[in-house]
PDB file of C-alpha atoms in Angstrom:
ATOM      1  CA  MET A   1      -7.740  16.575 -12.597  1.00 82.00           C
ATOM      2  CA  GLU A   2      -6.871  14.177  -9.769  1.00 90.00           C
ATOM      3  CA  ALA A   3      -6.529  15.291  -6.162  1.00 90.00           C
ATOM      4  CA  ARG A   4      -2.756  14.712  -6.128  1.00 90.00           C
ATOM      5  CA  ASP A   5      -2.397  16.923  -9.214  1.00 94.00           C
ATOM      6  CA  VAL A   6      -4.368  19.784  -7.642  1.00 96.00           C
ATOM      7  CA  ILE A   7      -2.425  20.119  -4.367  1.00 96.00           C
ATOM      8  CA  LYS A   8       1.338  20.425  -4.808  1.00 95.00           C
ATOM      9  CA  ARG A   9       2.635  20.994  -1.264  1.00 95.00           C
ATOM     10  CA  PRO A  10       1.739  22.697   2.022  1.00 94.00           C
ATOM     11  CA  VAL A  11       3.111  26.189   2.614  1.00 95.00           C
ATOM     12  CA  ILE A  12       4.884  26.335   5.985  1.00 94.00           C
ATOM     13  CA  THR A  13       5.698  29.918   6.949  1.00 95.00           C
ATOM     14  CA  GLU A  14       5.409  31.913  10.143  1.00 96.00           C
ATOM     15  CA  LYS A  15       2.167  33.494   8.956  1.00 95.00           C
ATOM     16  CA  SER A  16       0.600  30.211   7.823  1.00 94.00           C
ATOM     17  CA  SER A  17       1.660  28.486  11.060  1.00 92.00           C
ATOM     18  CA  ALA A  18      -0.159  31.168  13.058  1.00 94.00           C
ATOM     19  CA  ALA A  19      -3.265  30.670  10.898  1.00 93.00           C
ATOM     20  CA  MET A  20      -3.304  26.940  11.716  1.00 91.00           C
ATOM     21  CA  ALA A  21      -4.588  27.836  15.186  1.00 89.00           C
ATOM     22  CA  GLU A  22      -7.749  29.135  13.465  1.00 90.00           C
ATOM     23  CA  ASP A  23      -8.068  25.923  11.366  1.00 90.00           C
ATOM     24  CA  LYS A  24      -6.758  27.656   8.224  1.00 94.00           C
ATOM     25  CA  TYR A  25      -4.242  25.684   6.170  1.00 95.00           C
ATOM     26  CA  THR A  26      -2.227  26.977   3.213  1.00 96.00           C
ATOM     27  CA  PHE A  27      -1.295  24.928   0.138  1.00 97.00           C
ATOM     28  CA  ASP A  28       0.471  25.531  -3.165  1.00 97.00           C
ATOM     29  CA  VAL A  29      -1.988  24.393  -5.828  1.00 97.00           C
ATOM     30  CA  ALA A  30      -1.944  23.938  -9.586  1.00 96.00           C
ATOM     31  CA  THR A  31      -2.305  27.200 -11.505  1.00 95.00           C
ATOM     32  CA  THR A  32      -5.339  25.807 -13.350  1.00 96.00           C
ATOM     33  CA  ALA A  33      -7.189  24.605 -10.225  1.00 95.00           C
ATOM     34  CA  ASN A  34     -10.332  26.386  -9.073  1.00 96.00           C
ATOM     35  CA  LYS A  35     -11.891  26.608  -5.596  1.00 96.00           C
ATOM     36  CA  THR A  36     -14.195  23.636  -6.109  1.00 96.00           C
ATOM     37  CA  GLN A  37     -11.350  21.365  -7.212  1.00 96.00           C
ATOM     38  CA  VAL A  38      -9.218  22.456  -4.232  1.00 97.00           C
ATOM     39  CA  LYS A  39     -12.087  21.778  -1.811  1.00 96.00           C
ATOM     40  CA  ILE A  40     -12.714  18.292  -3.217  1.00 96.00           C
ATOM     41  CA  ALA A  41      -8.991  17.461  -3.221  1.00 96.00           C
ATOM     42  CA  VAL A  42      -8.436  18.504   0.416  1.00 94.00           C
ATOM     43  CA  GLU A  43     -11.523  16.599   1.581  1.00 93.00           C
ATOM     44  CA  GLU A  44     -10.409  13.498  -0.330  1.00 94.00           C
ATOM     45  CA  ILE A  45      -6.732  13.485   0.700  1.00 92.00           C
ATOM     46  CA  PHE A  46      -6.994  14.530   4.365  1.00 91.00           C
ATOM     47  CA  ASP A  47     -10.521  13.214   5.145  1.00 90.00           C
ATOM     48  CA  VAL A  48     -11.769  16.502   6.656  1.00 90.00           C
ATOM     49  CA  LYS A  49     -14.723  18.835   6.030  1.00 93.00           C
ATOM     50  CA  VAL A  50     -13.822  22.115   4.271  1.00 94.00           C
ATOM     51  CA  ASP A  51     -15.814  25.229   5.107  1.00 94.00           C
ATOM     52  CA  LYS A  52     -14.231  27.847   2.827  1.00 96.00           C
ATOM     53  CA  VAL A  53     -11.456  28.230   0.222  1.00 97.00           C
ATOM     54  CA  ASN A  54      -9.622  31.458  -0.656  1.00 98.00           C
ATOM     55  CA  ILE A  55      -7.151  31.606  -3.555  1.00 98.00           C
ATOM     56  CA  ILE A  56      -4.223  34.000  -4.069  1.00 97.00           C
ATOM     57  CA  ASN A  57      -2.404  34.385  -7.397  1.00 98.00           C
ATOM     58  CA  TYR A  58       1.230  35.479  -7.278  1.00 96.00           C
ATOM     59  CA  LYS A  59       2.522  37.014 -10.500  1.00 96.00           C
ATOM     60  CA  PRO A  60       6.001  36.086 -11.766  1.00 96.00           C
ATOM     61  CA  LYS A  61       8.762  38.486 -10.722  1.00 95.00           C
ATOM     62  CA  LYS A  62      11.508  39.760 -13.005  1.00 96.00           C
ATOM     63  CA  LYS A  63      14.944  38.393 -12.172  1.00 96.00           C
ATOM     64  CA  ARG A  64      18.311  39.256 -13.701  1.00 94.00           C
ATOM     65  CA  MET A  65      21.477  37.211 -13.940  1.00 94.00           C
ATOM     66  CA  GLY A  66      24.091  39.515 -15.396  1.00 94.00           C
ATOM     67  CA  ARG A  67      22.833  40.757 -18.726  1.00 94.00           C
ATOM     68  CA  TYR A  68      20.188  38.031 -18.997  1.00 96.00           C
ATOM     69  CA  GLN A  69      16.743  38.464 -17.583  1.00 96.00           C
ATOM     70  CA  GLY A  70      13.903  36.106 -16.941  1.00 96.00           C
ATOM     71  CA  TYR A  71      10.970  35.535 -14.652  1.00 96.00           C
ATOM     72  CA  THR A  72      10.278  33.415 -11.600  1.00 94.00           C
ATOM     73  CA  ASN A  73       7.444  30.902 -11.785  1.00 95.00           C
ATOM     74  CA  LYS A  74       3.934  32.140 -11.101  1.00 95.00           C
ATOM     75  CA  ARG A  75       2.239  30.625  -8.056  1.00 96.00           C
ATOM     76  CA  ARG A  76      -1.289  29.944  -6.915  1.00 97.00           C
ATOM     77  CA  VAL A  77      -1.878  29.511  -3.192  1.00 98.00           C
ATOM     78  CA  ALA A  78      -5.068  28.247  -1.551  1.00 98.00           C
ATOM     79  CA  ILE A  79      -6.029  29.049   2.038  1.00 97.00           C
ATOM     80  CA  VAL A  80      -8.437  26.366   3.238  1.00 96.00           C
ATOM     81  CA  LYS A  81     -10.666  26.909   6.301  1.00 95.00           C
ATOM     82  CA  LEU A  82     -11.857  23.711   7.946  1.00 93.00           C
ATOM     83  CA  SER A  83     -15.231  23.470   9.628  1.00 88.00           C
ATOM     84  CA  GLU A  84     -14.058  20.820  12.094  1.00 77.00           C
ATOM     85  CA  GLY A  85     -10.989  18.743  12.865  1.00 71.00           C
ATOM     86  CA  SER A  86      -7.433  19.439  11.826  1.00 73.00           C
ATOM     87  CA  ILE A  87      -4.753  18.227   9.420  1.00 79.00           C
ATOM     88  CA  ASP A  88      -1.529  16.704  10.741  1.00 70.00           C
ATOM     89  CA  LEU A  89       1.030  18.154   8.309  1.00 67.00           C
ATOM     90  CA  PHE A  90       4.130  17.148  10.271  1.00 59.00           C
ATOM     91  CA  ASN A  91       3.631  13.381  10.169  1.00 54.00           C
TER      92      ASN A  91
END
């Protein structure tokens, strides 16, 4: 799996923006990606040194539209702690 296939997009929320001060960055990643693949992808794309990777799995939620029901997409989010430097996400 290539680096661009592993990392989908950065997650920009109030909570993740506060974590950026501690060199923790949050990304939506592929549901099949593991911690090692995420670490390699972040180091390759952003040219930084990764210290630690935590992964959160979000289950799909039930949604209804009238009498029809379905599910939202499941998500996998990676929180990446950098050992040094920072990532400029707003460029």
